[in-house]
Amino acid sequence: MKHFLSNLSLNTRQTAIDSLMDNAATTVPDPVYFSIGLPNRELLPKRQLHEVYNSIFNLKSDSHFNYGGSKGIAPLLSTISKRENISQDYIMITTGNTQGVELSARLVLNTGDTIAFESYTYAIAHSLTHQYSLNALEIPVEADGMNIEALEQLLQKTAIKALYIIPNANNPTGTTLSLKKRKKLVDLAYQYNFLIIEDDPYRDLIFDTRFPSLFELDPYKEKVIYLYSFSKTIAPTLRTGFILAHPFYIKKLEQFKQTTDSCTSPLNQMVVNEMIKTEDWDNSLEKQRAFYETKKDLTKKFLSKMADMYGWTSNEPAGGLFYWVDTHAGDVTEWLRFAANSGVIFIPGSAFALDDQTNTKFRLCYSYVDNQEMIKGFTRLEESFLEWQNQNTTKNIKKIQQNI
């Protein structure tokens, strides 16, 4: 049957995260999942959603049961226009950010083009390199985001078509791009003529000051395509987000969307609009930020202990759902087997790199589990880490003995 498959099918692979999780099954009855990058269950607005759905179903109009326009329904476009302070000409509704990434790739990338990523980034974005047979380059990341000096040095030697970046609370590294670097990155896009795909699902979960987006800093709106999703702040099941881009790009993106899913669910769009159109939405976001900051601080306390005892290092995130941790102690995919057996799961760093490589880093998601589960999970992480290290020590001793 393989001969029926297109080149696109042949080039499409399972994501590294899915591959790793397939091999990380646990038989422990109460596993702790530091691997799941989802909103916390306590924050799911079940009551509000129930009320909103009821209000929509009680409407005399049945338009929400029909198809909608590819650009999006008028009420949601209007609300987003007001909140983002930009004309509706610059907006298109998407079925989540994954669709935004895919449509943006279709818009600008050809086979053989060169795209740049942060050295660790969202695993789905890496799938573009295989699907479109791209030349992919990784740019090092510092505590305040992408190393812009390294990028500029690369641009002096190599032309790129696009750069994909998560500027706020990056998945997986948790880093946030500084304002100075944001301004410089937009300048470089104009100087070296490349397009920035700005994926920004965590912007509303920044704990303190939120910097302007790259799209906001783009004076002509010609070099940045901006992606946002409500999956992390309302619920993933709604699969609703939006793109901000120059109207020239929006018109072409609408054409691609027509042949992808025709339109994002009008019912889901109506629900999102009802959820975000009042000040209650701002209050909800403030509550979410406070909630996740508490969980971040609890994680920070544990990681400080592990740093003192075992030499782990990490950078405190300015927001979002993730801590990025370096054990400096060997390939953590080996440790994952021990951790899974003890009932705790995390994502090894190799899942977020372009190439499958030995990696001492891992992503710890603090958003999904409750605080008591977190404490239990931290204990299991430490115990399984020690078990893994002790086995490695035993192996090394045996090797030395064999060579004597």
Coordinates of C-alpha atoms in Angstrom, one line a residue:
M1 CA 0.0 0.0 0.0
K2 CA 3.0 2.3 0.5
H3 CA 3.2 3.0 -3.2
F4 CA -0.1 4.9 -3.0
L5 CA 1.3 7.4 -0.5
S6 CA 2.2 11.0 -1.5
N7 CA 5.6 12.4 -0.7
L8 CA 3.9 14.5 1.9
S9 CA 2.6 11.3 3.6
L10 CA 6.0 9.6 3.4
N11 CA 7.7 12.6 4.9
T12 CA 5.2 12.9 7.8
R13 CA 6.4 11.2 11.0
Q14 CA 5.1 10.6 14.5
T15 CA 6.2 13.4 16.8
A16 CA 9.1 12.7 19.1
I17 CA 6.8 13.2 22.1
D18 CA 4.4 10.6 21.0
S19 CA 7.2 8.1 20.3
L20 CA 8.7 8.7 23.8
M21 CA 5.4 8.4 25.5
D22 CA 4.6 5.1 23.8
N23 CA 7.6 3.7 25.6
A24 CA 6.9 5.3 29.0
A25 CA 3.9 3.3 30.1
T26 CA 3.5 2.9 33.9
T27 CA 1.7 0.2 35.9
V28 CA 1.6 2.3 39.1
P29 CA -2.1 2.9 39.9
D30 CA -1.6 6.6 40.8
P31 CA 0.9 8.0 38.2
V32 CA 1.9 11.7 38.3
Y33 CA 2.1 13.3 34.9
F34 CA 4.6 16.1 34.7
S35 CA 4.4 15.4 30.9
I36 CA 1.0 16.8 30.2
G37 CA 1.0 20.5 29.0
L38 CA -2.7 21.1 29.7
P39 CA -4.6 23.7 31.8
N40 CA -5.2 22.6 35.4
R41 CA -8.5 20.8 35.9
E42 CA -9.5 23.3 38.7
L43 CA -9.4 26.1 36.2
L44 CA -11.6 24.6 33.5
P45 CA -14.6 27.0 33.4
K46 CA -17.3 24.3 33.5
R47 CA -20.0 26.4 35.0
Q48 CA -19.5 29.3 32.7
L49 CA -19.3 27.0 29.7
H50 CA -22.5 25.4 30.7
E51 CA -24.3 28.7 31.0
V52 CA -22.9 30.0 27.7
Y53 CA -23.9 26.8 25.8
N54 CA -27.4 27.1 27.3
S55 CA -27.7 30.7 26.3
I56 CA -26.7 29.9 22.7
F57 CA -29.0 27.0 22.4
N58 CA -31.9 29.1 23.6
L59 CA -31.4 31.6 20.8
K60 CA -34.1 31.8 18.1
S61 CA -31.4 31.8 15.4
D62 CA -29.9 28.4 14.4
S63 CA -26.9 29.9 12.6
H64 CA -24.5 28.2 14.9
F65 CA -25.5 24.9 13.4
N66 CA -24.5 26.0 9.9
Y67 CA -21.2 26.4 8.1
G68 CA -19.5 29.8 8.7
G69 CA -17.1 31.9 6.7
S70 CA -13.5 30.8 6.5
K71 CA -12.4 34.1 8.1
G72 CA -14.5 33.6 11.2
I73 CA -17.9 34.8 12.6
A74 CA -18.6 38.5 12.8
P75 CA -19.1 38.7 16.6
L76 CA -15.8 37.0 17.5
L77 CA -13.9 39.0 14.9
S78 CA -15.3 42.2 16.4
T79 CA -14.3 41.2 19.9
I80 CA -10.8 40.2 18.9
S81 CA -10.5 43.4 16.9
K82 CA -11.3 45.5 20.0
R83 CA -9.1 43.5 22.3
E84 CA -6.1 43.4 19.9
N85 CA -6.7 47.0 18.9
I86 CA -6.5 46.2 15.2
S87 CA -8.8 46.2 12.1
Q88 CA -10.7 43.0 11.3
D89 CA -8.9 43.0 8.0
Y90 CA -5.8 41.7 9.9
I91 CA -7.7 38.8 11.7
M92 CA -8.6 35.2 10.8
I93 CA -10.0 32.6 13.2
T94 CA -8.2 29.2 13.3
T95 CA -9.0 25.8 14.6
G96 CA -6.2 26.1 17.2
N97 CA -2.6 27.1 16.9
T98 CA -1.5 23.8 15.3
Q99 CA -3.6 24.8 12.3
G100 CA -2.1 28.3 12.5
V101 CA 1.4 26.8 12.2
E102 CA 0.3 24.6 9.3
L103 CA -1.4 27.3 7.4
S104 CA 1.5 29.7 7.9
A105 CA 3.9 27.0 6.6
R106 CA 1.7 26.5 3.5
L107 CA 1.7 30.3 3.0
V108 CA 5.4 30.8 2.8
L109 CA 7.4 27.6 2.6
N110 CA 8.6 25.6 -0.4
T111 CA 10.6 22.4 -0.6
G112 CA 14.2 23.2 0.2
D113 CA 13.6 26.5 1.9
T114 CA 15.5 27.2 5.1
I115 CA 13.7 27.8 8.4
A116 CA 15.2 28.7 11.8
F117 CA 14.0 27.6 15.2
E118 CA 14.9 28.1 18.8
S119 CA 17.3 25.3 19.8
Y120 CA 14.4 23.7 21.7
T121 CA 10.9 24.3 20.6
Y122 CA 7.4 22.9 20.1
A123 CA 7.7 19.4 18.7
I124 CA 4.9 19.9 16.1
A125 CA 6.8 22.8 14.5
H126 CA 9.7 20.4 13.8
S127 CA 7.4 18.2 11.8
L128 CA 7.4 21.0 9.2
T129 CA 11.0 20.3 8.4
H130 CA 10.1 16.7 7.3
Q131 CA 6.8 17.4 5.6
Y132 CA 8.2 20.2 3.5
S133 CA 11.8 18.9 3.2
L134 CA 13.2 22.0 4.7
N135 CA 16.7 23.0 5.7
A136 CA 16.3 23.6 9.4
L137 CA 18.7 25.6 11.6
E138 CA 18.7 25.8 15.4
I139 CA 19.5 29.1 17.2
P140 CA 20.8 28.9 20.8
V141 CA 18.6 30.1 23.6
E142 CA 19.7 32.2 26.6
A143 CA 17.9 33.0 29.8
D144 CA 16.2 35.9 28.1
G145 CA 15.3 34.0 24.9
M146 CA 16.8 33.4 21.6
N147 CA 20.4 34.4 21.2
I148 CA 19.9 37.2 18.7
E149 CA 23.6 37.8 18.2
A150 CA 24.0 34.2 17.1
L151 CA 21.0 34.6 14.7
E152 CA 22.6 37.7 13.2
Q153 CA 25.9 35.9 12.6
L154 CA 24.0 33.1 10.9
L155 CA 22.0 35.6 8.7
Q156 CA 25.3 37.1 7.5
K157 CA 26.2 33.7 6.0
T158 CA 22.9 32.0 5.3
A159 CA 19.6 33.3 3.9
I160 CA 16.5 32.0 5.7
K161 CA 12.8 32.1 4.5
A162 CA 11.2 32.0 7.9
L163 CA 11.8 31.9 11.6
Y164 CA 9.5 30.2 14.0
I165 CA 9.5 31.4 17.6
I166 CA 7.5 31.1 20.9
P167 CA 8.5 34.4 22.5
N168 CA 6.5 34.1 25.8
A169 CA 7.1 31.2 28.3
N170 CA 8.5 29.0 25.5
N171 CA 7.5 25.4 25.2
P172 CA 9.6 23.7 26.5
T173 CA 12.3 26.0 27.9
G174 CA 10.0 28.5 29.7
T175 CA 12.1 31.4 28.4
T176 CA 10.6 34.8 27.5
L177 CA 12.2 37.0 24.9
S178 CA 13.4 40.3 26.3
L179 CA 12.0 43.6 24.8
K180 CA 15.5 44.6 23.5
K181 CA 15.8 41.3 21.7
R182 CA 12.2 41.6 20.3
K183 CA 13.0 44.9 18.7
K184 CA 16.2 43.7 17.3
L185 CA 14.6 40.5 15.9
V186 CA 12.0 42.6 14.0
D187 CA 14.8 44.8 12.6
L188 CA 16.7 41.7 11.4
A189 CA 13.5 40.5 9.7
Y190 CA 13.5 43.6 7.6
Q191 CA 17.2 43.8 7.1
Y192 CA 17.6 40.2 5.9
N193 CA 14.1 39.7 4.5
F194 CA 12.6 36.8 6.3
L195 CA 9.2 36.1 7.8
I196 CA 8.6 35.5 11.6
I197 CA 6.0 33.0 12.6
E198 CA 5.2 34.1 16.2
D199 CA 3.4 31.4 18.1
D200 CA 2.1 32.9 21.3
P201 CA -0.3 30.7 23.3
Y202 CA 1.2 31.5 26.7
R203 CA 1.1 35.3 26.5
D204 CA -1.8 35.7 28.9
L205 CA -0.1 33.5 31.5
I206 CA 3.0 35.8 32.0
F207 CA 3.1 36.5 35.7
D208 CA 4.4 40.0 35.7
T209 CA 5.1 42.5 32.8
R210 CA 4.1 41.3 29.4
F211 CA 6.2 42.7 26.6
P212 CA 4.6 43.8 23.3
S213 CA 4.4 41.0 20.7
L214 CA 6.7 40.9 17.7
F215 CA 3.6 41.6 15.6
E216 CA 2.9 44.8 17.6
L217 CA 6.5 45.9 17.1
D218 CA 6.4 45.3 13.4
P219 CA 5.8 48.9 12.0
Y220 CA 4.4 47.7 8.6
K221 CA 2.9 44.3 9.7
E222 CA 4.7 42.7 6.7
K223 CA 7.3 40.5 8.5
V224 CA 5.3 38.8 11.3
I225 CA 2.5 36.3 11.3
Y226 CA 1.0 36.1 14.8
L227 CA -0.7 33.0 16.3
Y228 CA -2.8 32.8 19.4
S229 CA -5.0 30.0 20.9
F230 CA -7.6 29.9 23.7
S231 CA -6.7 26.2 24.4
K232 CA -4.5 27.1 27.4
T233 CA -6.8 29.8 28.9
I234 CA -10.3 28.4 28.3
A235 CA -10.1 24.7 27.3
P236 CA -8.3 22.7 24.6
T237 CA -11.6 21.1 23.5
L238 CA -12.8 24.3 21.8
R239 CA -9.9 24.2 19.3
T240 CA -10.2 27.9 18.6
G241 CA -7.6 30.6 18.1
F242 CA -6.7 33.4 15.7
I243 CA -4.1 34.7 13.3
L244 CA -3.0 38.3 13.1
A245 CA -1.3 39.2 9.8
H246 CA -1.2 41.7 7.0
P247 CA -4.5 41.6 4.9
F248 CA -2.4 40.4 2.0
Y249 CA -1.5 37.3 3.9
I250 CA -4.9 37.0 5.5
K251 CA -6.7 36.7 2.1
K252 CA -4.3 33.9 1.1
L253 CA -4.7 32.1 4.5
E254 CA -8.5 32.2 4.0
Q255 CA -8.1 30.4 0.7
F256 CA -5.9 27.7 2.4
K257 CA -8.4 27.4 5.2
Q258 CA -11.3 26.8 2.8
T259 CA -9.6 23.7 1.5
T260 CA -8.5 22.6 5.0
D261 CA -11.6 22.6 7.2
S262 CA -13.8 25.2 5.5
C263 CA -14.3 27.1 8.8
T264 CA -13.7 26.8 12.5
S265 CA -16.8 25.6 14.3
P266 CA -19.2 28.5 14.5
L267 CA -20.6 27.1 17.7
N268 CA -17.2 27.0 19.3
Q269 CA -16.5 30.6 18.0
M270 CA -19.7 31.8 19.6
V271 CA -18.7 30.2 22.9
V272 CA -15.3 31.8 22.9
N273 CA -16.8 35.1 22.0
E274 CA -19.2 35.0 25.0
M275 CA -16.3 34.0 27.3
I276 CA -13.9 36.8 26.3
K277 CA -16.1 39.8 25.5
T278 CA -16.5 41.1 29.0
E279 CA -14.2 42.2 31.9
D280 CA -14.9 38.8 33.5
W281 CA -12.3 37.4 31.0
D282 CA -9.6 39.7 32.4
N283 CA -10.5 38.6 35.9
S284 CA -10.2 35.0 34.8
L285 CA -6.8 35.5 33.3
E286 CA -5.6 37.2 36.5
K287 CA -6.8 34.2 38.5
Q288 CA -5.1 31.8 36.2
R289 CA -1.8 33.7 36.4
A290 CA -1.9 33.7 40.3
F291 CA -2.8 30.0 40.3
Y292 CA 0.1 28.9 38.0
E293 CA 2.6 31.2 39.7
T294 CA 1.9 29.3 43.0
K295 CA 2.6 26.0 41.3
K296 CA 5.7 27.5 39.7
D297 CA 7.0 28.5 43.1
L298 CA 6.4 25.0 44.5
T299 CA 8.4 23.6 41.6
K300 CA 11.1 26.1 42.1
K301 CA 11.5 25.0 45.8
F302 CA 12.0 21.4 44.7
L303 CA 14.4 22.3 41.9
S304 CA 16.5 24.4 44.3
K305 CA 16.9 21.3 46.5
M306 CA 17.9 19.2 43.5
A307 CA 20.4 21.8 42.5
D308 CA 22.0 21.8 45.9
M309 CA 22.1 18.0 46.2
Y310 CA 22.7 16.8 42.6
G311 CA 23.8 19.8 40.5
W312 CA 20.6 20.3 38.5
T313 CA 20.2 23.7 36.8
S314 CA 17.1 25.5 35.6
N315 CA 15.9 29.0 34.7
E316 CA 12.9 30.3 36.5
P317 CA 10.1 30.9 33.9
A318 CA 8.4 34.3 33.7
G319 CA 5.1 32.6 33.1
G320 CA 3.4 29.7 31.3
L321 CA 3.3 26.0 32.3
F322 CA 6.8 24.7 32.1
Y323 CA 10.2 24.4 33.8
W324 CA 13.2 23.4 31.7
V325 CA 15.7 21.4 33.8
D326 CA 19.3 20.2 33.0
T327 CA 20.4 17.2 35.1
H328 CA 23.9 17.2 33.7
A329 CA 23.8 13.5 34.3
G330 CA 23.5 11.5 31.1
D331 CA 20.7 10.6 28.7
V332 CA 17.4 11.3 30.5
T333 CA 15.5 9.0 28.2
E334 CA 17.2 6.2 30.2
W335 CA 16.0 7.8 33.4
L336 CA 12.5 8.0 32.0
R337 CA 12.2 4.2 32.2
F338 CA 13.0 4.3 36.0
A339 CA 10.7 7.2 36.5
A340 CA 7.8 5.5 34.7
N341 CA 8.3 2.4 36.8
S342 CA 8.1 4.5 40.0
G343 CA 4.9 6.3 38.7
V344 CA 6.1 9.7 37.4
I345 CA 6.3 10.8 33.8
F346 CA 8.2 13.8 32.2
I347 CA 9.3 14.7 28.6
P348 CA 13.0 14.2 27.8
G349 CA 14.7 17.2 26.0
S350 CA 15.3 15.2 22.9
A351 CA 11.6 15.5 22.0
F352 CA 12.0 19.2 21.4
A353 CA 15.3 19.1 19.4
L354 CA 15.6 18.8 15.7
D355 CA 17.6 15.6 15.9
D356 CA 17.3 12.7 18.2
Q357 CA 20.3 13.2 20.4
T358 CA 21.6 12.2 23.8
N359 CA 20.1 14.8 26.1
T360 CA 20.6 15.7 29.8
K361 CA 17.6 18.0 29.8
F362 CA 13.9 17.5 30.5
R363 CA 10.6 19.5 30.5
L364 CA 8.6 19.5 33.8
C365 CA 5.1 20.7 33.3
Y366 CA 3.7 22.0 36.6
S367 CA 0.3 23.1 35.4
Y368 CA -1.7 19.9 35.1
V369 CA -1.4 18.0 38.5
D370 CA -2.7 19.3 41.8
N371 CA -0.2 20.4 44.6
Q372 CA -0.4 17.2 46.6
E373 CA 0.2 15.2 43.4
M374 CA 3.2 17.5 42.6
I375 CA 4.8 16.7 46.0
K376 CA 4.3 13.0 45.5
G377 CA 5.7 13.3 42.0
F378 CA 8.8 15.3 43.2
T379 CA 9.6 12.5 45.6
R380 CA 9.3 9.9 42.8
L381 CA 11.5 12.0 40.5
E382 CA 14.3 12.1 43.1
E383 CA 14.0 8.5 44.1
S384 CA 14.0 7.3 40.5
F385 CA 16.9 9.6 39.6
L386 CA 19.0 8.2 42.4
E387 CA 18.1 4.6 41.2
W388 CA 19.2 5.5 37.7
Q389 CA 22.4 7.1 38.8
N390 CA 23.2 4.2 41.1
Q391 CA 22.8 1.7 38.3
N392 CA 25.0 3.8 36.0
T393 CA 27.6 3.9 38.8
T394 CA 27.5 0.1 39.1
K395 CA 27.8 -0.3 35.3
N396 CA 30.9 2.0 35.3
I397 CA 32.5 0.1 38.1
K398 CA 32.0 -3.2 36.2
K399 CA 33.5 -1.7 33.1
I400 CA 36.6 -0.5 35.0
Q401 CA 37.0 -4.0 36.6
Q402 CA 36.7 -5.7 33.2
N403 CA 39.5 -3.5 31.8
I404 CA 41.9 -4.1 34.7

